[in-house]
Tab-separated table of C-alpha atoms in Angstrom:
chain	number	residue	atom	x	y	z
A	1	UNK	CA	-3.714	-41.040	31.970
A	2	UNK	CA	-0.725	-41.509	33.739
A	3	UNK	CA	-1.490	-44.466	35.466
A	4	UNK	CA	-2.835	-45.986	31.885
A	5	UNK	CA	0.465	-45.198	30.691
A	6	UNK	CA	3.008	-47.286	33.044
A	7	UNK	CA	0.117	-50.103	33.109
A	8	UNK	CA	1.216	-50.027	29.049
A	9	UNK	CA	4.865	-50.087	29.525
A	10	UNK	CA	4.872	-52.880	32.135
A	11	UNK	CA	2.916	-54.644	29.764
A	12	UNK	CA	5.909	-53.554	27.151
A	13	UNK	CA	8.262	-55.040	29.925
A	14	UNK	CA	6.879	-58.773	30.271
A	15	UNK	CA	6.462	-59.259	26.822
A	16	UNK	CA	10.486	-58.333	26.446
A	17	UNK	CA	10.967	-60.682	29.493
A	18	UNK	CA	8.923	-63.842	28.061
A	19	UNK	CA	10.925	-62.664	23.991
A	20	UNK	CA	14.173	-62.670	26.037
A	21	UNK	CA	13.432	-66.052	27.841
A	22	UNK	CA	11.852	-67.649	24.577
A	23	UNK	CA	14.965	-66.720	22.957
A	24	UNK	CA	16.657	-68.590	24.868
A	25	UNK	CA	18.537	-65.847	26.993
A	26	UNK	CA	18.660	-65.077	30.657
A	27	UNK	CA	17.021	-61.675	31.861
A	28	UNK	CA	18.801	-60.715	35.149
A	29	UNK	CA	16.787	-59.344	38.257
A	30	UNK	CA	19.183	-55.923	37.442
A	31	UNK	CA	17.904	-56.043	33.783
A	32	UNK	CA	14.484	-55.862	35.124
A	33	UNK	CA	15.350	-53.030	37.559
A	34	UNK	CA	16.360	-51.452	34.253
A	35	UNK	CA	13.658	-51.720	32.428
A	36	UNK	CA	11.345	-50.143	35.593
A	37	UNK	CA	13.819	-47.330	35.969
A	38	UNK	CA	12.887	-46.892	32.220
A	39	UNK	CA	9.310	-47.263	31.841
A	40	UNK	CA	9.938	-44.015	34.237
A	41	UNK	CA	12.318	-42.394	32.019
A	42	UNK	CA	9.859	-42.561	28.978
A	43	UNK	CA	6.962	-41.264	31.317
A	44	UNK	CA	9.346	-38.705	31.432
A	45	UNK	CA	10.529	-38.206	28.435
A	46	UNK	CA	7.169	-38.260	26.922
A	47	UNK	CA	5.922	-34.904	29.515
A	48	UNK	CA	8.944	-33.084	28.638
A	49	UNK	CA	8.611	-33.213	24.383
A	50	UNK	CA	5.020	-32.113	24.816
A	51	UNK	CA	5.692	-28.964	26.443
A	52	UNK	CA	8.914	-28.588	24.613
A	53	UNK	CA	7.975	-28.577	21.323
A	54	UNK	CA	4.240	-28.136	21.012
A	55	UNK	CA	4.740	-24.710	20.656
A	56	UNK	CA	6.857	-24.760	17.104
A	57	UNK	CA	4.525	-27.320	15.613
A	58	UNK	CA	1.923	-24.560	16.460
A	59	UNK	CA	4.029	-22.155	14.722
A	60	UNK	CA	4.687	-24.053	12.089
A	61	UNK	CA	0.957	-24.513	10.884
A	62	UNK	CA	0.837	-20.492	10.535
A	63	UNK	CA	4.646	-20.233	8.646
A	64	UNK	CA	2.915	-23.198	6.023
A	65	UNK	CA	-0.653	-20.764	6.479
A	66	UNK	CA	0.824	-17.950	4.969
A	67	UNK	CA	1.061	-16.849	0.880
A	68	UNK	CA	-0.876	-19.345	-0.348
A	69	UNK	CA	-3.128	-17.023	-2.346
A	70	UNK	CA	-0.773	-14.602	-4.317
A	71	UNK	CA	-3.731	-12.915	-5.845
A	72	UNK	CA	-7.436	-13.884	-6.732
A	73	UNK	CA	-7.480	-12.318	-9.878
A	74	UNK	CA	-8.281	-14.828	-12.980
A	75	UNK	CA	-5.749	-15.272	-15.111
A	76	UNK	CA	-5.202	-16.382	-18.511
A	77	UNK	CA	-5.138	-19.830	-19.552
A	78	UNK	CA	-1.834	-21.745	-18.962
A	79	UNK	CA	-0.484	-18.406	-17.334
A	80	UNK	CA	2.571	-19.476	-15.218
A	81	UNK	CA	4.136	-17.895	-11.969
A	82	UNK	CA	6.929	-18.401	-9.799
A	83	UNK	CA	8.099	-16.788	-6.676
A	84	UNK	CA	10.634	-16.907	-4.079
A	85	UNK	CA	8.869	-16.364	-0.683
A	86	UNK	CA	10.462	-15.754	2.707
A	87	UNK	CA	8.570	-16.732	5.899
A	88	UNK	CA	9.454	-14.253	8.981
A	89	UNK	CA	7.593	-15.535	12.292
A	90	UNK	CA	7.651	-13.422	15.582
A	91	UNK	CA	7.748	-15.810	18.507
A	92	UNK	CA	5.793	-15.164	21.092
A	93	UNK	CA	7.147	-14.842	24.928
A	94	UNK	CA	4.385	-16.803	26.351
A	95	UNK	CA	5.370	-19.542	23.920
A	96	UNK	CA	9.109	-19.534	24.600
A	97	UNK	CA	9.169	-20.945	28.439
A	98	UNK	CA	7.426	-23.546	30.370
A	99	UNK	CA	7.434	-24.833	34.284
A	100	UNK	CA	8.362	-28.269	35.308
A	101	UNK	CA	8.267	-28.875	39.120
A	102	UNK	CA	9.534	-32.513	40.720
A	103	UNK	CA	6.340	-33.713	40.737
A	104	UNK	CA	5.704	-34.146	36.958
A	105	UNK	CA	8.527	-36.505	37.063
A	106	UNK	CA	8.498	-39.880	37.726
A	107	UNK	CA	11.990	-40.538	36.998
A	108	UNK	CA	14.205	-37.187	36.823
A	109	UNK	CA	14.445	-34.876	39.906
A	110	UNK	CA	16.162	-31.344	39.487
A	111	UNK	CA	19.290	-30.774	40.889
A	112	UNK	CA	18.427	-27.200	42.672
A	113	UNK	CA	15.133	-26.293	43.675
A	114	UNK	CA	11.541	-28.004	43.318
A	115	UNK	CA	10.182	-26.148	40.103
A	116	UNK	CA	12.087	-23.927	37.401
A	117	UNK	CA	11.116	-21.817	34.331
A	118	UNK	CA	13.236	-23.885	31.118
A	119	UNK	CA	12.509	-22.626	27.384
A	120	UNK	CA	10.068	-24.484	24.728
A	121	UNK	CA	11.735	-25.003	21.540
A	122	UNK	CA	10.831	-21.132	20.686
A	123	UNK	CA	12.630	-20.232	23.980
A	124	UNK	CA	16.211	-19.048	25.197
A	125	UNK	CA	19.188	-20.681	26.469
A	126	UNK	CA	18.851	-21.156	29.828
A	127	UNK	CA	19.245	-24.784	31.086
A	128	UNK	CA	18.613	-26.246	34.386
A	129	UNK	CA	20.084	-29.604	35.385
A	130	UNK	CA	17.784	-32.909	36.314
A	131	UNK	CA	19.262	-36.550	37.744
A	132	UNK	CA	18.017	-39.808	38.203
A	133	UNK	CA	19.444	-43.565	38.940
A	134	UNK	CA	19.331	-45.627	35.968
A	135	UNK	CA	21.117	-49.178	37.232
A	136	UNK	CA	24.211	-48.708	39.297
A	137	UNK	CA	24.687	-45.210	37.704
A	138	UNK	CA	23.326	-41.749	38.184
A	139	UNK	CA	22.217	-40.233	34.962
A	140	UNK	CA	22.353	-36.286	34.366
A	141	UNK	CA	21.272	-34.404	32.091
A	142	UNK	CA	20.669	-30.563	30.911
A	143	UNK	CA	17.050	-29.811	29.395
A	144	UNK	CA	17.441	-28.341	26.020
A	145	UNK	CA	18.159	-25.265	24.772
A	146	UNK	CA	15.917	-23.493	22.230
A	147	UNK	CA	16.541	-21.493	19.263
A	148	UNK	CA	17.132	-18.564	21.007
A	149	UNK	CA	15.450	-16.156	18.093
A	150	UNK	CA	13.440	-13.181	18.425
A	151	UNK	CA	11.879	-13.795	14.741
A	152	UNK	CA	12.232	-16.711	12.397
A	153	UNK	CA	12.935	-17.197	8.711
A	154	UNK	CA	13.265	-19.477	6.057
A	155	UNK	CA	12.408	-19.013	2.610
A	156	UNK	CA	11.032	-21.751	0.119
A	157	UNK	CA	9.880	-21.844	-3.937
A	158	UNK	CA	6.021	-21.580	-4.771
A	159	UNK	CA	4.620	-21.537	-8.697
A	160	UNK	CA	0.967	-21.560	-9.873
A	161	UNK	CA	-0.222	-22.442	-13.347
A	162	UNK	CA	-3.724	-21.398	-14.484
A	163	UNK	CA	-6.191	-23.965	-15.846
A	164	UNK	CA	-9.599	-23.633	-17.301
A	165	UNK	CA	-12.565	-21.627	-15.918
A	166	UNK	CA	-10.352	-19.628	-13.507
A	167	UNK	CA	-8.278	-22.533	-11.488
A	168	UNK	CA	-5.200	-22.280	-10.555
A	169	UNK	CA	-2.905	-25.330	-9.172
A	170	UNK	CA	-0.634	-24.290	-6.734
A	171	UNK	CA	2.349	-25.976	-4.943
A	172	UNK	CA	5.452	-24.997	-2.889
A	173	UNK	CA	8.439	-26.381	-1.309
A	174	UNK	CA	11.447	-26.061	0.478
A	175	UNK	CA	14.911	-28.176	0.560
A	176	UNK	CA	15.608	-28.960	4.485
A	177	UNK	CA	16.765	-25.338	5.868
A	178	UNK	CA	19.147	-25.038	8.414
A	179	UNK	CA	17.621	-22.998	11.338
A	180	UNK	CA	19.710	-22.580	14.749
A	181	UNK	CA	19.771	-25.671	16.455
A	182	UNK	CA	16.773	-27.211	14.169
A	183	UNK	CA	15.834	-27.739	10.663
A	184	UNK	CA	12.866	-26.925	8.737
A	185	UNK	CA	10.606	-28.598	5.685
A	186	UNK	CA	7.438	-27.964	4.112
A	187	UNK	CA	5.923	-29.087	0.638
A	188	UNK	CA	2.314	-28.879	-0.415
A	189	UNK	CA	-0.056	-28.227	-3.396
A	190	UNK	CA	-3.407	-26.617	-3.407
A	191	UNK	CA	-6.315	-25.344	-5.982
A	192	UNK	CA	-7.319	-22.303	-5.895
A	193	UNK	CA	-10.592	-21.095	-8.133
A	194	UNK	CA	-11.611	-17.229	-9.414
A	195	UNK	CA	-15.277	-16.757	-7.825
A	196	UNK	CA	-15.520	-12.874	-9.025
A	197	UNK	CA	-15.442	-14.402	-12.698
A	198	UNK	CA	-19.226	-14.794	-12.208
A	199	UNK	CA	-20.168	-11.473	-11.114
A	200	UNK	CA	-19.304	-9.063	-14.156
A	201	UNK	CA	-19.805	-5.580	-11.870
A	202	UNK	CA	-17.472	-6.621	-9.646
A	203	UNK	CA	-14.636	-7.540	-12.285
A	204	UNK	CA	-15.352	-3.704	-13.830
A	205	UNK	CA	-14.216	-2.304	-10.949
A	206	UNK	CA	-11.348	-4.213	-10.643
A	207	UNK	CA	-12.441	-6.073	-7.273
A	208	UNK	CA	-11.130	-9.866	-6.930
A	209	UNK	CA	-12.603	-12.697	-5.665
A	210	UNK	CA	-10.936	-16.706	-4.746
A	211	UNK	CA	-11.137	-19.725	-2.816
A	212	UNK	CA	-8.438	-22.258	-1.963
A	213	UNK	CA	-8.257	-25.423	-0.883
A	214	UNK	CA	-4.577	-26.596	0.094
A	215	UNK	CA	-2.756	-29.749	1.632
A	216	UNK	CA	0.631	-29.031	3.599
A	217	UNK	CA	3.515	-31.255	5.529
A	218	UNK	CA	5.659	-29.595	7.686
A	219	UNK	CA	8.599	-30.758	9.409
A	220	UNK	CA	10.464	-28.924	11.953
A	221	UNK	CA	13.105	-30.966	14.497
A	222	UNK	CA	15.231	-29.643	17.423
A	223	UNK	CA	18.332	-30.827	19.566
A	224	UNK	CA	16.636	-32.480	22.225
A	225	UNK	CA	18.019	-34.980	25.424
A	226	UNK	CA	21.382	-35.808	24.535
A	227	UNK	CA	21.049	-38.569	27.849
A	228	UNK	CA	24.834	-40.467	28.204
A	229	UNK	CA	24.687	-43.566	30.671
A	230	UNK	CA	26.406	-46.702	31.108
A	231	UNK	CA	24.894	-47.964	28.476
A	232	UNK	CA	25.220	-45.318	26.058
A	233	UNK	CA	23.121	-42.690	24.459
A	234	UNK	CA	19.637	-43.289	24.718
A	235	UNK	CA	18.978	-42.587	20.949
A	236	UNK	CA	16.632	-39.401	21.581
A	237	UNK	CA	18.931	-36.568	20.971
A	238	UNK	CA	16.835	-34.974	18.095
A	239	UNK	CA	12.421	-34.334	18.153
A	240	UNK	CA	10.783	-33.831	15.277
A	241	UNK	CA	7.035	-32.970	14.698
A	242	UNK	CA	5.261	-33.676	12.064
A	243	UNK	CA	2.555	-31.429	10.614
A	244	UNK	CA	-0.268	-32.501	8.182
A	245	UNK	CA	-2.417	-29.550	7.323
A	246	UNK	CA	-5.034	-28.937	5.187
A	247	UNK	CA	-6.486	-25.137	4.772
A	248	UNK	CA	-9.672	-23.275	2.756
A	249	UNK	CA	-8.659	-20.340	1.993
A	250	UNK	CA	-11.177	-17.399	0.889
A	251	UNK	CA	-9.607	-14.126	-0.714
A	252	UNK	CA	-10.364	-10.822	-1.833
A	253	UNK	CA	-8.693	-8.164	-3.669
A	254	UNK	CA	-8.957	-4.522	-4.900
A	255	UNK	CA	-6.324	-3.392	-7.917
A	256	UNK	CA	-5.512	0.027	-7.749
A	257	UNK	CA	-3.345	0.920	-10.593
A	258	UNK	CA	-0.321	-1.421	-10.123
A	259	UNK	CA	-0.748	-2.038	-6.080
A	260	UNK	CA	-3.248	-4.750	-5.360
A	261	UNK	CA	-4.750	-4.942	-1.743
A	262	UNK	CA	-5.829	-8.074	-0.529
A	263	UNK	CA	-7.589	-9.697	2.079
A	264	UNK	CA	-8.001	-13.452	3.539
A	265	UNK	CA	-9.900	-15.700	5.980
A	266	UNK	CA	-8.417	-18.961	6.531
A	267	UNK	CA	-9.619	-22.216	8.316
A	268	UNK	CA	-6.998	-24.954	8.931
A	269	UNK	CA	-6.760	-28.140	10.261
A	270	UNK	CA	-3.575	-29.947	11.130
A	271	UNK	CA	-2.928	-33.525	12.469
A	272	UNK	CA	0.685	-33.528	14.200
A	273	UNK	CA	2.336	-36.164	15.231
A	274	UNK	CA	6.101	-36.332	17.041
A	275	UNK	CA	9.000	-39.067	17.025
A	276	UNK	CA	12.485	-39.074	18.290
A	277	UNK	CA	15.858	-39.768	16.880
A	278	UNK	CA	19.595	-39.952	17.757
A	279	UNK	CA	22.153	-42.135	17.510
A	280	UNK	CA	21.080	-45.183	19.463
A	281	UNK	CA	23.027	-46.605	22.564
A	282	UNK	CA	23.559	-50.236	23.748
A	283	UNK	CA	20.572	-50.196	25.911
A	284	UNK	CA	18.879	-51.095	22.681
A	285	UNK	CA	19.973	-54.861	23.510
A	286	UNK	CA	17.626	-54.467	26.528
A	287	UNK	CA	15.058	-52.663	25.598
A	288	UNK	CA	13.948	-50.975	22.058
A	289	UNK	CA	13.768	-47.106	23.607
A	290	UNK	CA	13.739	-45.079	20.767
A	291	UNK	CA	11.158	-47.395	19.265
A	292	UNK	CA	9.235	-47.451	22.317
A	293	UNK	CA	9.643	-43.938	23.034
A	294	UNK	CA	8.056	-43.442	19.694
A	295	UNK	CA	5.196	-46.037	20.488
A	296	UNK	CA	4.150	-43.582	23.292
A	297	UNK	CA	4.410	-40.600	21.190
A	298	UNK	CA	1.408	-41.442	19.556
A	299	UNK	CA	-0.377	-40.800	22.882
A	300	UNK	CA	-0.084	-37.150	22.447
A	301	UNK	CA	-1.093	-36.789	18.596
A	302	UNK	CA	-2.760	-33.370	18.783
A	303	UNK	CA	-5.375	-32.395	16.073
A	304	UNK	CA	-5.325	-28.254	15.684
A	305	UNK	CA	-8.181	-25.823	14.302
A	306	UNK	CA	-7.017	-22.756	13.281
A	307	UNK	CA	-8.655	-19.565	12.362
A	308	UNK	CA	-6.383	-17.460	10.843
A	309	UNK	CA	-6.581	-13.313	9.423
A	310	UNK	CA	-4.727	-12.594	5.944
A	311	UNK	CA	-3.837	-8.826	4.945
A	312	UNK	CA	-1.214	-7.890	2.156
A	313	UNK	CA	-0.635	-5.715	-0.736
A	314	UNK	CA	1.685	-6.217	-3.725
A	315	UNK	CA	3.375	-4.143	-6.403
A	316	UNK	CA	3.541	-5.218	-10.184
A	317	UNK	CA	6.064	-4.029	-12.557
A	318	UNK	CA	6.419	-5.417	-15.998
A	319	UNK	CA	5.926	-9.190	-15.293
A	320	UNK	CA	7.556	-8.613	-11.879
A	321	UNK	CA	6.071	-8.223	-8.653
A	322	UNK	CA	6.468	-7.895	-4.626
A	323	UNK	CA	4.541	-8.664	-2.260
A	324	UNK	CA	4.262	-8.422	1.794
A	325	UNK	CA	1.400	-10.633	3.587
A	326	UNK	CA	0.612	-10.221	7.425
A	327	UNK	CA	-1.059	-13.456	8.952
A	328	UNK	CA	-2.256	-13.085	12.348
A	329	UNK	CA	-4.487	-15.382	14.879
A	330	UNK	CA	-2.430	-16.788	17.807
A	331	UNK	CA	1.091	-16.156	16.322
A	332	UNK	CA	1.604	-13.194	14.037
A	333	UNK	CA	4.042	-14.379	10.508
A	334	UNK	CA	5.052	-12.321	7.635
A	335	UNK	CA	5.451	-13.384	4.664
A	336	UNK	CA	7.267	-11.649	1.856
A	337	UNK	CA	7.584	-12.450	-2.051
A	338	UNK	CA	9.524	-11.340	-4.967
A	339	UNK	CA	7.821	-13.387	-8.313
A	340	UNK	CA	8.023	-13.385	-11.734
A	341	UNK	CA	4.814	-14.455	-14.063
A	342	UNK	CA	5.704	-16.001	-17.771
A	343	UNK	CA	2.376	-14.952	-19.624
């Protein structure tokens, strides 16, 4: 795969070369050197954001899993709920650190040592230093830092409305949120239809059956190389993943007096899909990096199958209610709501 991939960018590089000369201009030898010493940097560049922020885009498939199903019960026709839910994910340890040794790079060398333990986007603080020779000048760099957190959260707005024969439309979505050193998004809408409607002795004893099929986007971006050279930044600075996720859902409940237990099994499938941004340098007049960079991220598009447990009980008082959910597979996420229904 490797191999593939430089055979691509010095493909990348003579069709600059034979733009540059049909445009009239003059590509130096040391412009060429450049554009090798590059085509090793992206190799690079292209290891370290898979292992750096796989993990999170992970994560972020179970944070968008969660609360999807605030209760199977059929409601009422035109029946309308809102809720302000608060995601609370537990990071793993074996998620939050990765080892890189000299030999996955084709470009960057450490500084100290031939391998070290540095921290996925989940992970800690600690930073190790790497070098390499871009041009005349030696360009260094400290791997990124992650967030650091022991436990994650971000809240966002979801609100159902009941239809006819026992559907519900669903849909939720939060503004950007601020999280340490990255952000966070996710919208999405599903439908989610009453089953239990059809079997009359399981209604009488107040026991709840639903199934939901949902569509979610999720965006979650880090600090990432902040790389300074002669000619400027190289325009990668931030990583972003991008989730697409769609989920069936299948719930069960049992009301006892105003607590309602539930219980879910979810099956998910997510496409993600990563780019880079930054403020972009002046080695954009030789070479489009950042585009480039983003070219080759589509080499590592990952498609994820999830299969994910669901427990949670809520409390109803008036046309309040709480509620605490418990997701668990892989990663373990919490989610916790406080809604209001206008019936």
């Amino acid at each position: 795969m490797l191999i593939l991939m430089r055979k691509r960018f010095k493909i990348k590089q003579l069709l600059v070369c034979i733009f540059a000369l049909t445009a009239g201009k003059t590509v130096a030898q040391s412009d060429i050197e450049v554009m090798e010493q590059m085509g090793h940097l992206i190799n690079d560049a292209l290891f370290f954001s898979d292992q750096y922020i796989t993990p999170a885009t992970d994560a972020a498939v179970y944070q968008a899993a969660s609360g999807w199903i605030a209760s199977p019960k059929k409601r009422e026709l035109w029946d309308v709920s809102i809720s302000l839910r608060t995601n609370v994910f537990f990071t793993p340890q074996s998620d939050r650190e990765f080892t890189i040794n000299n030999s996955d790079f084709t470009f960057f060398q450490l500084e100290e040592g031939e391998s070290a333990t540095v921290p996925t986007a989940l992970g800690n603080k600690h930073q190790v230093y790497l070098s390499g020779q871009l041009g005349d000048s030696e360009v260094r760099l400290e791997t990124p830092q992650g967030i650091n957190m022991q436990t994650v959260a971000y809240p966002y707005l979801q609100g159902a409305i009941a239809l006819w024969g026992g559907t519900e439309l669903i849909a939720k979505y939060s503004t950007k949120v601020k999280l340490k050193k990255s952000n966070y998004q996710v919208y999405g809408f599903g439908l989610q239809h009453n089953i239990s409607q059809y079997f009359k002795k399981l209604e009488a004893k107040k026991l709840h059956l639903a199934a939901m099929v949902g569509y979610s986007n999720e965006e979650v971006s880090f600090n990432f190389l902040d790389i300074q050279t002669d000619y400027g930044t190289l325009g990668i600075s931030e990583i972003t993943g991008l989730v697409d996720t769609w989920q069936f859902q299948l719930s069960g409940s049992k009301e006892f007096g105003s607590f309602e237990v539930m219980g879910s099994f979810i099956v998910n499938t997510s496409g993600v899909e990563y780019e880079v941004g930054g403020e972009k340098g002046s080695i954009e007049e030789i070479l489009p990096l950042q585009q480039v960079i983003n070219t080759r991220l589509k080499e590592i598009y990952k498609t994820r199958v999830n299969y994910i447990g669901e427990a949670g009980i809520s409390y109803k008082f008036n046309n309040f209610s709480i509620q605490s959910i418990l997701a668990f597979g892989k990663f373990v996420n919490t989610n916790i709501a406080f809604g209001y229904s206008f019936q």
